Amino acid sequence: MSLPPHGIPFYPLANPRGVERSCEVCGNPALLQCPLCRVTYYCGTEHQKIDWVGIHEKICNNLMSLRKPVPFIASEDERRKLKDEIRDKNIRMVALTQLVGQKLLFQGKPEEAVPAALQCLKFTADAYGLASVELVSPYLILAESSIGLNRLCQAETYLAQAQWTMLKTQHECSNAIRSQLHRKLGLLYAAKGDYEAALESLAKDIFYASCEFGTDHIRTAGGYFQMAEVFHAMHKREEEHCIEANTKAPYESVGLIGPSTAPKIPGASKHSALEMAKCSTSTQPCNQFHFGDELEIQTPGDKIPLADSLYSRVVDIWAAHLGDIVRSLMYRPVVPEGIGAVVAEITQVDKKTLDEAQKAEAEKMLRAIESYRHERLVARSLGSFAHGLGDPDPKVRLLLALSMLNFVLERRSKAAQYLAEAKVANGFAAPHAQISAEIELMTNALEEVQPSCITAKA
C-alpha cells in the first residue's frame, strides 16, 4: 500500500466568491488539496489517506480531465464530441469505482470502501443523471459500508434513497437490482438482531437472483450464504439464551436465588451451573442432574442443519463455477502440424475468469465456511458432516473448491496443499464420481506445464 503525496495547504478564503471546497470524504470545509490532480480536496491528512487507499490512487490521473471547467468551443460538433468523451470516461469510472468498492467490502474493509462508493455515486450522477436507476448500486455499497461500520441509521438512510430511486424508475429496475436491495436489507436486519425480517428479505433476494441468473449461479450463492449466516447467528443466540436459562433454572426450581446457594440443591454440589448449561446444549444425552419433574431443561432450536445445507449449496455452486474456469484455463486447441501460429491463435477460446470483486467474494465465502466447519467439528468432536445419500462429501468438496480458487488466484502452492488435504479426506469418504473427476482435474491442472497450444501430429 503506497502512501498519498503530501497535500498542499488550501485556504478557504482564497476561493472565488460563491465557491466552496469541501472534503471528498466527509464534506467539511477543505484545508488540503491533492498535489497531483489539484481538483480533490480534504479536511485533513487522515481523510486524504483514507481516500487515497480506498480509490483516489486508482483514479487520480483521470480526475483533472473530468472536473476541470469545460472550455468554450464554438463548433457544435466539437462540443458534442467532447461531451460524449466525458460521458464515456465517467461510465468507465463508474465501473472501476463500483468494482473497487465491492472488492473492499468482500475483503472486510468497509471504511476504505466508502470513498470508492462516494466517487461511484458522483460519476454515476454525472454520467446518467440524478434520476437514473444506476444510482441504486452506489447507494447499496454505501449502505453495506455503513452496516460494516455499525452506522445503522446511516445505512437506513442510504437504503431509503435506493428504494426511492427504484420507486421512481420501476420500469428500468432489473431483478438483479431488486436482489441486491433485499440482500442489503437482510444484512441491516441481521445487524439489528431482527433475524426473522432478515430471513424474509434474504428469501426475496434469492428469489429475484434466481429469476435473473438461475438458482445455481454465483450471484445467487451470496443470498444462500447470508441466509446461512443468519441461521448460524440464530442458533448462537438461542444457545446463549438456553445457557442463561439453564443456569438459573435449577436454583429457581427449589426456590433459591442464585449460584451462591448451589450446594443446598441435592446433586448439584459436584457440578457447576455452567456445566449443567453445557450439558443441556450437548447433542449427547445427559442424566447427571435430577431436580424434580417440574424442571425443564431448555435446548436451542436446531438451526444448524439449515445452515449446513445452505453452506453446502454455496460450496457446490462455487466448486462448479471454479471447475469451469479451471477447465477453460487448461484448454489447449489441437492444431494440425504445419498449420502455423496464426491459425492456432484463431482457434483460441475466451478464457473464463473472475473479476476482482468476485475473487474477493469467493475467498470470503469459502474461507468463512471453512472456519465455520472447523469450529463445528471441534465443538462436536465429529469426523465429518452429515450429507444426503449420493451427495459428495461436504468436507472434500470444500477443500477442492478452495484448491480451485487458489489455482485461479495463481497461488499454486496453496492450491496443491488443499488438493492434498482433499485426497486424504476423500480416502475416508464414500466414492463419488464428481469428486473423483474434480480431483483428477486439479491434479492435471497443477502438473500441467505445456505451452498454450497442443500440436497434433499427422
CSV table of C-alpha atoms in Angstrom, one decimal:
chain,number,residue,atom,x,y,z
A,1,MET,CA,0.0,0.0,0.0
A,2,SER,CA,1.5,3.3,-1.1
A,3,LEU,CA,1.2,6.4,0.9
A,4,PRO,CA,-0.5,9.5,-0.5
A,5,PRO,CA,1.6,12.5,-1.5
A,6,HIS,CA,1.7,15.4,0.9
A,7,GLY,CA,-1.3,17.6,0.5
A,8,ILE,CA,-1.0,21.2,-0.5
A,9,PRO,CA,-2.4,23.6,2.2
A,10,PHE,CA,-5.6,25.1,0.9
A,11,TYR,CA,-7.2,28.2,2.4
A,12,PRO,CA,-11.0,28.6,2.1
A,13,LEU,CA,-10.7,32.4,2.0
A,14,ALA,CA,-8.8,32.0,-1.3
A,15,ASN,CA,-11.9,30.6,-3.0
A,16,PRO,CA,-13.7,32.7,-5.6
A,17,ARG,CA,-16.9,34.3,-4.4
A,18,GLY,CA,-19.6,31.8,-4.0
A,19,VAL,CA,-17.3,28.8,-4.5
A,20,GLU,CA,-16.8,26.4,-1.6
A,21,ARG,CA,-14.4,23.5,-1.5
A,22,SER,CA,-15.4,20.6,0.7
A,23,CYS,CA,-13.6,17.4,1.9
A,24,GLU,CA,-14.0,14.5,-0.5
A,25,VAL,CA,-14.8,12.1,2.4
A,26,CYS,CA,-16.8,14.0,5.0
A,27,GLY,CA,-18.0,17.1,3.3
A,28,ASN,CA,-16.4,19.5,5.8
A,29,PRO,CA,-14.6,22.7,4.6
A,30,ALA,CA,-11.4,21.7,2.8
A,31,LEU,CA,-7.9,22.6,4.1
A,32,LEU,CA,-5.7,20.4,1.8
A,33,GLN,CA,-5.5,19.8,-1.9
A,34,CYS,CA,-4.2,16.8,-3.8
A,35,PRO,CA,-0.9,17.9,-5.3
A,36,LEU,CA,-1.3,15.6,-8.3
A,37,CYS,CA,-4.8,16.2,-9.7
A,38,ARG,CA,-5.4,19.5,-7.9
A,39,VAL,CA,-9.1,19.1,-8.2
A,40,THR,CA,-9.6,17.0,-5.0
A,41,TYR,CA,-9.8,18.5,-1.5
A,42,TYR,CA,-9.7,17.2,2.1
A,43,CYS,CA,-10.2,18.4,5.6
A,44,GLY,CA,-7.0,16.8,6.8
A,45,THR,CA,-4.3,14.2,6.2
A,46,GLU,CA,-6.4,11.4,7.7
A,47,HIS,CA,-9.2,11.7,5.2
A,48,GLN,CA,-6.7,12.2,2.4
A,49,LYS,CA,-5.1,8.8,3.3
A,50,ILE,CA,-8.5,7.1,3.6
A,51,ASP,CA,-9.4,8.3,0.1
A,52,TRP,CA,-6.0,7.5,-1.4
A,53,VAL,CA,-6.1,3.9,-0.1
A,54,GLY,CA,-9.8,3.5,-1.0
A,55,ILE,CA,-9.9,4.8,-4.5
A,56,HIS,CA,-8.0,8.0,-5.3
A,57,GLU,CA,-4.7,6.4,-6.2
A,58,LYS,CA,-6.5,4.5,-9.0
A,59,ILE,CA,-8.4,7.5,-10.4
A,60,CYS,CA,-6.2,10.5,-9.7
A,61,ASN,CA,-4.9,10.7,-13.2
A,62,ASN,CA,-8.4,10.8,-14.7
A,63,LEU,CA,-9.9,13.4,-12.4
A,64,MET,CA,-8.4,16.5,-13.9
A,65,SER,CA,-9.9,15.9,-17.3
A,66,LEU,CA,-13.3,15.2,-15.8
A,67,ARG,CA,-13.5,18.0,-13.2
A,68,LYS,CA,-11.8,20.9,-14.8
A,69,PRO,CA,-14.1,23.5,-16.4
A,70,VAL,CA,-15.1,22.7,-19.9
A,71,PRO,CA,-13.5,25.1,-22.4
A,72,PHE,CA,-15.7,27.2,-24.7
A,73,ILE,CA,-15.9,25.5,-28.2
A,74,ALA,CA,-17.7,27.3,-31.0
A,75,SER,CA,-18.4,24.2,-33.1
A,76,GLU,CA,-21.5,22.3,-32.1
A,77,ASP,CA,-20.0,19.0,-33.4
A,78,GLU,CA,-16.8,19.5,-31.3
A,79,ARG,CA,-19.0,20.3,-28.2
A,80,ARG,CA,-21.0,17.1,-28.8
A,81,LYS,CA,-17.8,15.1,-29.3
A,82,LEU,CA,-16.3,16.4,-26.1
A,83,LYS,CA,-19.5,15.8,-24.1
A,84,ASP,CA,-19.6,12.2,-25.4
A,85,GLU,CA,-15.9,11.7,-24.4
A,86,ILE,CA,-16.5,13.0,-20.9
A,87,ARG,CA,-19.6,10.8,-20.5
A,88,ASP,CA,-17.6,7.7,-21.7
A,89,LYS,CA,-14.9,8.5,-19.2
A,90,ASN,CA,-17.5,8.8,-16.4
A,91,ILE,CA,-19.0,5.5,-17.3
A,92,ARG,CA,-15.6,3.8,-17.1
A,93,MET,CA,-15.0,5.4,-13.8
A,94,VAL,CA,-18.4,4.1,-12.6
A,95,ALA,CA,-17.4,0.6,-13.4
A,96,LEU,CA,-14.0,0.9,-11.8
A,97,THR,CA,-15.2,2.6,-8.6
A,98,GLN,CA,-18.1,0.1,-8.2
A,99,LEU,CA,-15.7,-2.8,-8.7
A,100,VAL,CA,-13.2,-1.5,-6.1
A,101,GLY,CA,-16.0,-0.7,-3.6
A,102,GLN,CA,-17.4,-4.2,-3.8
A,103,LYS,CA,-14.0,-5.8,-3.6
A,104,LEU,CA,-13.2,-3.8,-0.4
A,105,LEU,CA,-16.5,-4.9,1.1
A,106,PHE,CA,-15.8,-8.5,0.5
A,107,GLN,CA,-12.3,-8.1,2.0
A,108,GLY,CA,-13.9,-6.7,5.2
A,109,LYS,CA,-12.7,-3.1,4.7
A,110,PRO,CA,-15.9,-1.1,4.9
A,111,GLU,CA,-14.1,2.2,5.8
A,112,GLU,CA,-11.9,2.0,2.7
A,113,ALA,CA,-15.0,1.2,0.6
A,114,VAL,CA,-16.7,4.4,1.5
A,115,PRO,CA,-14.6,6.7,-0.7
A,116,ALA,CA,-14.9,4.3,-3.7
A,117,ALA,CA,-18.7,4.3,-3.2
A,118,LEU,CA,-18.9,8.1,-2.9
A,119,GLN,CA,-16.9,8.5,-6.1
A,120,CYS,CA,-19.1,6.0,-7.8
A,121,LEU,CA,-22.1,8.0,-6.8
A,122,LYS,CA,-20.6,11.2,-8.3
A,123,PHE,CA,-19.5,9.6,-11.5
A,124,THR,CA,-22.9,7.9,-11.9
A,125,ALA,CA,-24.8,11.2,-11.4
A,126,ASP,CA,-22.5,12.8,-14.0
A,127,ALA,CA,-22.9,10.0,-16.5
A,128,TYR,CA,-26.6,9.1,-16.1
A,129,GLY,CA,-28.2,12.0,-14.3
A,130,LEU,CA,-29.8,12.3,-10.9
A,131,ALA,CA,-32.9,10.3,-11.7
A,132,SER,CA,-31.4,7.2,-13.1
A,133,VAL,CA,-31.7,3.6,-11.8
A,134,GLU,CA,-27.9,3.3,-11.9
A,135,LEU,CA,-27.7,5.4,-8.7
A,136,VAL,CA,-29.0,2.4,-6.8
A,137,SER,CA,-25.7,0.5,-6.9
A,138,PRO,CA,-23.6,3.1,-5.2
A,139,TYR,CA,-26.3,3.7,-2.6
A,140,LEU,CA,-26.2,0.0,-1.8
A,141,ILE,CA,-22.4,-0.1,-1.5
A,142,LEU,CA,-22.6,2.9,0.9
A,143,ALA,CA,-25.4,1.2,2.9
A,144,GLU,CA,-23.3,-2.0,3.3
A,145,SER,CA,-20.2,0.0,4.2
A,146,SER,CA,-22.3,1.8,6.9
A,147,ILE,CA,-23.5,-1.6,8.2
A,148,GLY,CA,-19.9,-2.8,8.4
A,149,LEU,CA,-19.0,0.3,10.4
A,150,ASN,CA,-22.1,-0.2,12.7
A,151,ARG,CA,-23.7,3.0,11.5
A,152,LEU,CA,-27.1,1.5,11.1
A,153,CYS,CA,-29.1,4.8,11.0
A,154,GLN,CA,-26.9,6.0,8.1
A,155,ALA,CA,-27.3,2.6,6.4
A,156,GLU,CA,-31.1,3.0,6.7
A,157,THR,CA,-30.8,6.4,5.0
A,158,TYR,CA,-28.9,5.1,2.1
A,159,LEU,CA,-31.3,2.1,1.7
A,160,ALA,CA,-34.2,4.5,1.7
A,161,GLN,CA,-32.6,6.6,-1.0
A,162,ALA,CA,-32.0,3.4,-3.0
A,163,GLN,CA,-35.7,2.4,-2.6
A,164,TRP,CA,-36.9,5.8,-3.5
A,165,THR,CA,-34.7,5.8,-6.7
A,166,MET,CA,-36.1,2.3,-7.6
A,167,LEU,CA,-39.6,3.5,-7.0
A,168,LYS,CA,-39.1,6.4,-9.5
A,169,THR,CA,-37.6,4.1,-12.1
A,170,GLN,CA,-39.7,0.9,-11.7
A,171,HIS,CA,-39.8,0.2,-15.4
A,172,GLU,CA,-36.0,0.2,-15.5
A,173,CYS,CA,-35.3,-1.9,-12.4
A,174,SER,CA,-34.0,-5.4,-13.1
A,175,ASN,CA,-34.3,-8.4,-10.9
A,176,ALA,CA,-30.6,-8.2,-10.2
A,177,ILE,CA,-31.0,-4.7,-8.6
A,178,ARG,CA,-34.0,-5.9,-6.6
A,179,SER,CA,-32.0,-8.9,-5.4
A,180,GLN,CA,-29.1,-6.6,-4.2
A,181,LEU,CA,-31.5,-4.3,-2.4
A,182,HIS,CA,-33.1,-7.1,-0.5
A,183,ARG,CA,-29.7,-8.6,0.4
A,184,LYS,CA,-28.6,-5.3,1.9
A,185,LEU,CA,-31.9,-5.1,3.8
A,186,GLY,CA,-31.2,-8.6,5.1
A,187,LEU,CA,-27.8,-7.5,6.3
A,188,LEU,CA,-29.3,-4.5,8.0
A,189,TYR,CA,-32.0,-6.5,9.8
A,190,ALA,CA,-29.4,-9.1,10.8
A,191,ALA,CA,-27.1,-6.4,12.2
A,192,LYS,CA,-30.1,-5.2,14.3
A,193,GLY,CA,-30.8,-8.7,15.6
A,194,ASP,CA,-34.1,-9.0,13.8
A,195,TYR,CA,-33.4,-12.4,12.2
A,196,GLU,CA,-36.9,-13.1,11.1
A,197,ALA,CA,-37.1,-9.9,9.0
A,198,ALA,CA,-33.5,-10.7,7.7
A,199,LEU,CA,-34.6,-14.2,6.5
A,200,GLU,CA,-37.6,-12.7,4.8
A,201,SER,CA,-35.5,-10.2,2.9
A,202,LEU,CA,-32.9,-12.7,2.0
A,203,ALA,CA,-35.6,-15.1,0.7
A,204,LYS,CA,-36.7,-12.3,-1.6
A,205,ASP,CA,-33.0,-11.7,-2.6
A,206,ILE,CA,-32.7,-15.4,-3.6
A,207,PHE,CA,-36.0,-15.3,-5.5
A,208,TYR,CA,-35.0,-12.3,-7.6
A,209,ALA,CA,-31.5,-13.5,-8.1
A,210,SER,CA,-32.8,-16.9,-9.2
A,211,CYS,CA,-35.2,-15.2,-11.7
A,212,GLU,CA,-32.3,-13.2,-13.2
A,213,PHE,CA,-29.4,-15.7,-13.1
A,214,GLY,CA,-30.8,-19.1,-12.1
A,215,THR,CA,-30.7,-21.0,-8.8
A,216,ASP,CA,-27.2,-22.3,-9.3
A,217,HIS,CA,-25.4,-19.0,-10.2
A,218,ILE,CA,-22.7,-17.4,-8.2
A,219,ARG,CA,-24.8,-14.3,-7.9
A,220,THR,CA,-27.5,-16.3,-6.2
A,221,ALA,CA,-24.9,-18.0,-3.9
A,222,GLY,CA,-24.5,-14.8,-2.0
A,223,GLY,CA,-28.1,-15.0,-0.8
A,224,TYR,CA,-27.7,-18.6,0.3
A,225,PHE,CA,-24.5,-17.6,2.2
A,226,GLN,CA,-26.1,-14.7,4.0
A,227,MET,CA,-29.1,-16.8,4.9
A,228,ALA,CA,-26.8,-19.5,6.3
A,229,GLU,CA,-25.1,-16.8,8.4
A,230,VAL,CA,-28.4,-15.7,9.8
A,231,PHE,CA,-29.4,-19.3,10.8
A,232,HIS,CA,-26.0,-19.7,12.4
A,233,ALA,CA,-26.4,-16.4,14.3
A,234,MET,CA,-29.9,-17.5,15.4
A,235,HIS,CA,-28.5,-20.8,16.8
A,236,LYS,CA,-25.8,-19.0,18.7
A,237,ARG,CA,-28.3,-16.6,20.2
A,238,GLU,CA,-30.6,-19.4,21.2
A,239,GLU,CA,-27.7,-21.3,22.6
A,240,GLU,CA,-26.7,-18.3,24.8
A,241,HIS,CA,-30.3,-17.9,26.0
A,242,CYS,CA,-30.5,-21.6,26.9
A,243,ILE,CA,-27.2,-21.5,28.8
A,244,GLU,CA,-28.5,-18.5,30.7
A,245,ALA,CA,-31.9,-20.1,31.4
A,246,ASN,CA,-30.5,-23.4,32.4
A,247,THR,CA,-28.0,-21.7,34.7
A,248,LYS,CA,-30.8,-20.1,36.6
A,249,ALA,CA,-33.4,-22.9,36.3
A,250,PRO,CA,-32.1,-25.4,38.9
A,251,TYR,CA,-32.0,-22.7,41.6
A,252,GLU,CA,-35.4,-21.2,40.8
A,253,SER,CA,-37.0,-24.7,40.8
A,254,VAL,CA,-36.2,-25.1,44.5
A,255,GLY,CA,-36.9,-21.5,45.5
A,256,LEU,CA,-33.3,-20.4,45.6
A,257,ILE,CA,-31.9,-17.1,44.4
A,258,GLY,CA,-28.7,-17.8,42.7
A,259,PRO,CA,-25.5,-19.8,42.3
A,260,SER,CA,-24.2,-18.8,45.7
A,261,THR,CA,-26.7,-21.2,47.3
A,262,ALA,CA,-26.0,-24.1,44.8
A,263,PRO,CA,-24.7,-26.5,47.5
A,264,LYS,CA,-28.2,-26.7,49.0
A,265,ILE,CA,-29.5,-28.3,45.9
A,266,PRO,CA,-29.4,-32.1,46.0
A,267,GLY,CA,-27.0,-33.5,43.5
A,268,ALA,CA,-25.7,-30.1,42.5
A,269,SER,CA,-22.7,-29.9,44.8
A,270,LYS,CA,-20.4,-31.8,42.4
A,271,HIS,CA,-21.3,-29.7,39.3
A,272,SER,CA,-21.3,-26.0,38.5
A,273,ALA,CA,-24.2,-24.2,36.8
A,274,LEU,CA,-22.1,-23.7,33.7
A,275,GLU,CA,-21.5,-27.5,33.4
A,276,MET,CA,-25.3,-28.0,33.7
A,277,ALA,CA,-25.8,-25.5,30.9
A,278,LYS,CA,-23.2,-27.1,28.7
A,279,CYS,CA,-24.8,-30.5,29.3
A,280,SER,CA,-28.2,-29.1,28.3
A,281,THR,CA,-26.9,-27.9,24.9
A,282,SER,CA,-24.9,-31.0,24.2
A,283,THR,CA,-26.0,-33.4,21.5
A,284,GLN,CA,-25.4,-36.4,23.8
A,285,PRO,CA,-28.0,-37.5,26.4
A,286,CYS,CA,-27.4,-36.1,29.8
A,287,ASN,CA,-28.6,-37.8,33.0
A,288,GLN,CA,-26.3,-36.1,35.5
A,289,PHE,CA,-28.9,-33.8,37.1
A,290,HIS,CA,-32.3,-34.6,38.6
A,291,PHE,CA,-34.1,-31.7,40.2
A,292,GLY,CA,-37.7,-32.8,40.1
A,293,ASP,CA,-40.3,-33.3,37.4
A,294,GLU,CA,-41.1,-29.6,37.3
A,295,LEU,CA,-37.6,-28.6,36.0
A,296,GLU,CA,-37.4,-28.5,32.2
A,297,ILE,CA,-34.0,-28.2,30.5
A,298,GLN,CA,-34.2,-25.8,27.6
A,299,THR,CA,-32.3,-26.6,24.4
A,300,PRO,CA,-31.8,-24.3,21.4
A,301,GLY,CA,-33.8,-24.9,18.2
A,302,ASP,CA,-31.9,-26.8,15.6
A,303,LYS,CA,-30.9,-24.2,13.1
A,304,ILE,CA,-27.6,-25.8,12.4
A,305,PRO,CA,-28.8,-28.4,9.8
A,306,LEU,CA,-30.4,-25.5,7.8
A,307,ALA,CA,-27.1,-23.5,7.9
A,308,ASP,CA,-25.1,-26.6,6.9
A,309,SER,CA,-27.4,-27.3,4.0
A,310,LEU,CA,-27.1,-23.7,2.7
A,311,TYR,CA,-23.4,-23.6,3.2
A,312,SER,CA,-23.1,-26.8,1.2
A,313,ARG,CA,-25.2,-25.2,-1.6
A,314,VAL,CA,-22.8,-22.3,-1.7
A,315,VAL,CA,-19.8,-24.6,-1.9
A,316,ASP,CA,-21.4,-26.7,-4.7
A,317,ILE,CA,-22.1,-23.6,-6.7
A,318,TRP,CA,-18.6,-22.1,-6.4
A,319,ALA,CA,-17.0,-25.5,-6.9
A,320,ALA,CA,-18.9,-26.0,-10.2
A,321,HIS,CA,-18.1,-22.4,-11.4
A,322,LEU,CA,-14.4,-22.6,-10.4
A,323,GLY,CA,-14.2,-26.0,-12.1
A,324,ASP,CA,-15.4,-24.5,-15.3
A,325,ILE,CA,-12.8,-21.7,-15.0
A,326,VAL,CA,-10.0,-24.3,-14.4
A,327,ARG,CA,-11.1,-26.3,-17.5
A,328,SER,CA,-11.1,-23.1,-19.6
A,329,LEU,CA,-7.6,-22.2,-18.4
A,330,MET,CA,-6.4,-25.7,-19.2
A,331,TYR,CA,-8.0,-25.8,-22.7
A,332,ARG,CA,-5.5,-26.2,-25.4
A,333,PRO,CA,-6.7,-26.2,-29.0
A,334,VAL,CA,-5.4,-29.1,-31.1
A,335,VAL,CA,-4.0,-27.7,-34.3
A,336,PRO,CA,-2.7,-30.0,-37.2
A,337,GLU,CA,1.1,-29.8,-37.6
A,338,GLY,CA,2.3,-27.3,-40.1
A,339,ILE,CA,-0.8,-25.1,-40.0
A,340,GLY,CA,1.1,-22.3,-38.2
A,341,ALA,CA,0.7,-20.0,-35.3
A,342,VAL,CA,-1.9,-17.7,-36.9
A,343,VAL,CA,-4.5,-20.5,-37.1
A,344,ALA,CA,-3.6,-21.6,-33.6
A,345,GLU,CA,-4.3,-18.1,-32.4
A,346,ILE,CA,-7.6,-18.0,-34.2
A,347,THR,CA,-8.7,-21.3,-32.6
A,348,GLN,CA,-8.1,-19.9,-29.1
A,349,VAL,CA,-11.3,-19.5,-27.0
A,350,ASP,CA,-12.1,-16.9,-24.5
A,351,LYS,CA,-10.9,-17.9,-21.0
A,352,LYS,CA,-13.4,-17.8,-18.2
A,353,THR,CA,-12.3,-15.8,-15.2
A,354,LEU,CA,-13.4,-13.9,-12.2
A,355,ASP,CA,-13.2,-10.1,-11.7
A,356,GLU,CA,-11.5,-8.7,-8.6
A,357,ALA,CA,-14.8,-8.4,-6.7
A,358,GLN,CA,-15.8,-12.0,-7.5
A,359,LYS,CA,-12.4,-13.3,-6.4
A,360,ALA,CA,-12.7,-11.5,-3.1
A,361,GLU,CA,-16.3,-12.7,-2.7
A,362,ALA,CA,-15.4,-16.3,-3.4
A,363,GLU,CA,-12.5,-16.2,-0.9
A,364,LYS,CA,-14.6,-14.6,1.8
A,365,MET,CA,-17.4,-17.2,1.5
A,366,LEU,CA,-15.3,-20.3,1.2
A,367,ARG,CA,-12.9,-19.3,4.0
A,368,ALA,CA,-15.8,-18.4,6.2
A,369,ILE,CA,-17.4,-21.8,5.6
A,370,GLU,CA,-14.0,-23.5,6.2
A,371,SER,CA,-13.8,-21.7,9.6
A,372,TYR,CA,-17.4,-22.5,10.5
A,373,ARG,CA,-17.0,-26.2,9.8
A,374,HIS,CA,-13.7,-26.4,11.6
A,375,GLU,CA,-15.4,-24.8,14.6
A,376,ARG,CA,-18.3,-27.2,14.4
A,377,LEU,CA,-16.1,-30.3,14.1
A,378,VAL,CA,-14.1,-29.3,17.1
A,379,ALA,CA,-17.1,-28.3,19.2
A,380,ARG,CA,-19.0,-31.5,18.5
A,381,SER,CA,-16.0,-33.9,18.1
A,382,LEU,CA,-17.3,-35.0,14.7
A,383,GLY,CA,-15.3,-36.7,12.0
A,384,SER,CA,-17.3,-35.2,9.1
A,385,PHE,CA,-20.6,-33.6,8.3
A,386,ALA,CA,-23.8,-35.5,7.5
A,387,HIS,CA,-24.9,-35.3,3.9
A,388,GLY,CA,-27.5,-36.9,1.7
A,389,LEU,CA,-27.1,-40.3,0.2
A,390,GLY,CA,-25.4,-40.0,-3.2
A,391,ASP,CA,-24.2,-36.4,-2.5
A,392,PRO,CA,-20.5,-35.5,-2.5
A,393,ASP,CA,-18.8,-35.3,0.9
A,394,PRO,CA,-19.0,-31.7,2.1
A,395,LYS,CA,-15.5,-31.6,3.5
A,396,VAL,CA,-13.9,-32.9,0.4
A,397,ARG,CA,-15.9,-30.6,-1.9
A,398,LEU,CA,-14.9,-27.6,0.2
A,399,LEU,CA,-11.3,-28.5,0.1
A,400,LEU,CA,-11.5,-29.0,-3.7
A,401,ALA,CA,-13.3,-25.6,-4.1
A,402,LEU,CA,-10.5,-23.9,-2.1
A,403,SER,CA,-7.9,-25.7,-4.3
A,404,MET,CA,-9.6,-24.4,-7.4
A,405,LEU,CA,-9.9,-20.9,-6.1
A,406,ASN,CA,-6.2,-20.7,-5.2
A,407,PHE,CA,-5.3,-22.1,-8.6
A,408,VAL,CA,-7.4,-19.3,-10.3
A,409,LEU,CA,-5.7,-16.8,-8.0
A,410,GLU,CA,-2.3,-18.2,-9.1
A,411,ARG,CA,-1.4,-19.5,-5.7
A,412,ARG,CA,-0.2,-22.9,-6.9
A,413,SER,CA,1.4,-24.0,-3.6
A,414,LYS,CA,-1.8,-23.3,-1.7
A,415,ALA,CA,-3.9,-25.0,-4.3
A,416,ALA,CA,-1.6,-28.1,-4.1
A,417,GLN,CA,-1.9,-28.1,-0.3
A,418,TYR,CA,-5.7,-28.0,-0.4
A,419,LEU,CA,-5.7,-30.7,-3.1
A,420,ALA,CA,-3.5,-33.0,-0.9
A,421,GLU,CA,-5.9,-32.5,2.0
A,422,ALA,CA,-8.9,-33.3,-0.2
A,423,LYS,CA,-7.2,-36.5,-1.4
A,424,VAL,CA,-6.6,-37.6,2.2
A,425,ALA,CA,-10.2,-36.7,3.3
A,426,ASN,CA,-11.6,-38.5,0.2
A,427,GLY,CA,-9.9,-41.7,1.4
A,428,PHE,CA,-12.3,-41.8,4.3
A,429,ALA,CA,-15.4,-40.8,2.3
A,430,ALA,CA,-17.7,-42.8,0.1
A,431,PRO,CA,-16.6,-42.9,-3.5
A,432,HIS,CA,-18.2,-40.3,-5.7
A,433,ALA,CA,-17.8,-39.8,-9.4
A,434,GLN,CA,-17.9,-36.0,-9.3
A,435,ILE,CA,-15.3,-35.8,-6.5
A,436,SER,CA,-13.0,-38.1,-8.4
A,437,ALA,CA,-13.4,-36.1,-11.6
A,438,GLU,CA,-12.6,-32.8,-9.8
A,439,ILE,CA,-9.5,-34.4,-8.1
A,440,GLU,CA,-8.3,-35.6,-11.4
A,441,LEU,CA,-8.9,-32.1,-12.9
A,442,MET,CA,-6.9,-30.3,-10.2
A,443,THR,CA,-4.1,-32.9,-10.3
A,444,ASN,CA,-3.7,-32.4,-14.1
A,445,ALA,CA,-4.0,-28.6,-13.7
A,446,LEU,CA,-1.2,-28.4,-11.1
A,447,GLU,CA,1.0,-30.8,-13.1
A,448,GLU,CA,0.5,-29.1,-16.4
A,449,VAL,CA,3.5,-27.3,-17.8
A,450,GLN,CA,2.5,-27.4,-21.5
A,451,PRO,CA,2.6,-24.5,-24.0
A,452,SER,CA,-0.6,-22.6,-24.9
A,453,CYS,CA,-1.3,-24.8,-27.9
A,454,ILE,CA,-1.0,-28.6,-28.4
A,455,THR,CA,0.1,-29.6,-31.9
A,456,ALA,CA,-1.3,-32.8,-33.2
A,457,LYS,CA,1.0,-34.9,-35.4
A,458,ALA,CA,-0.4,-36.1,-38.7
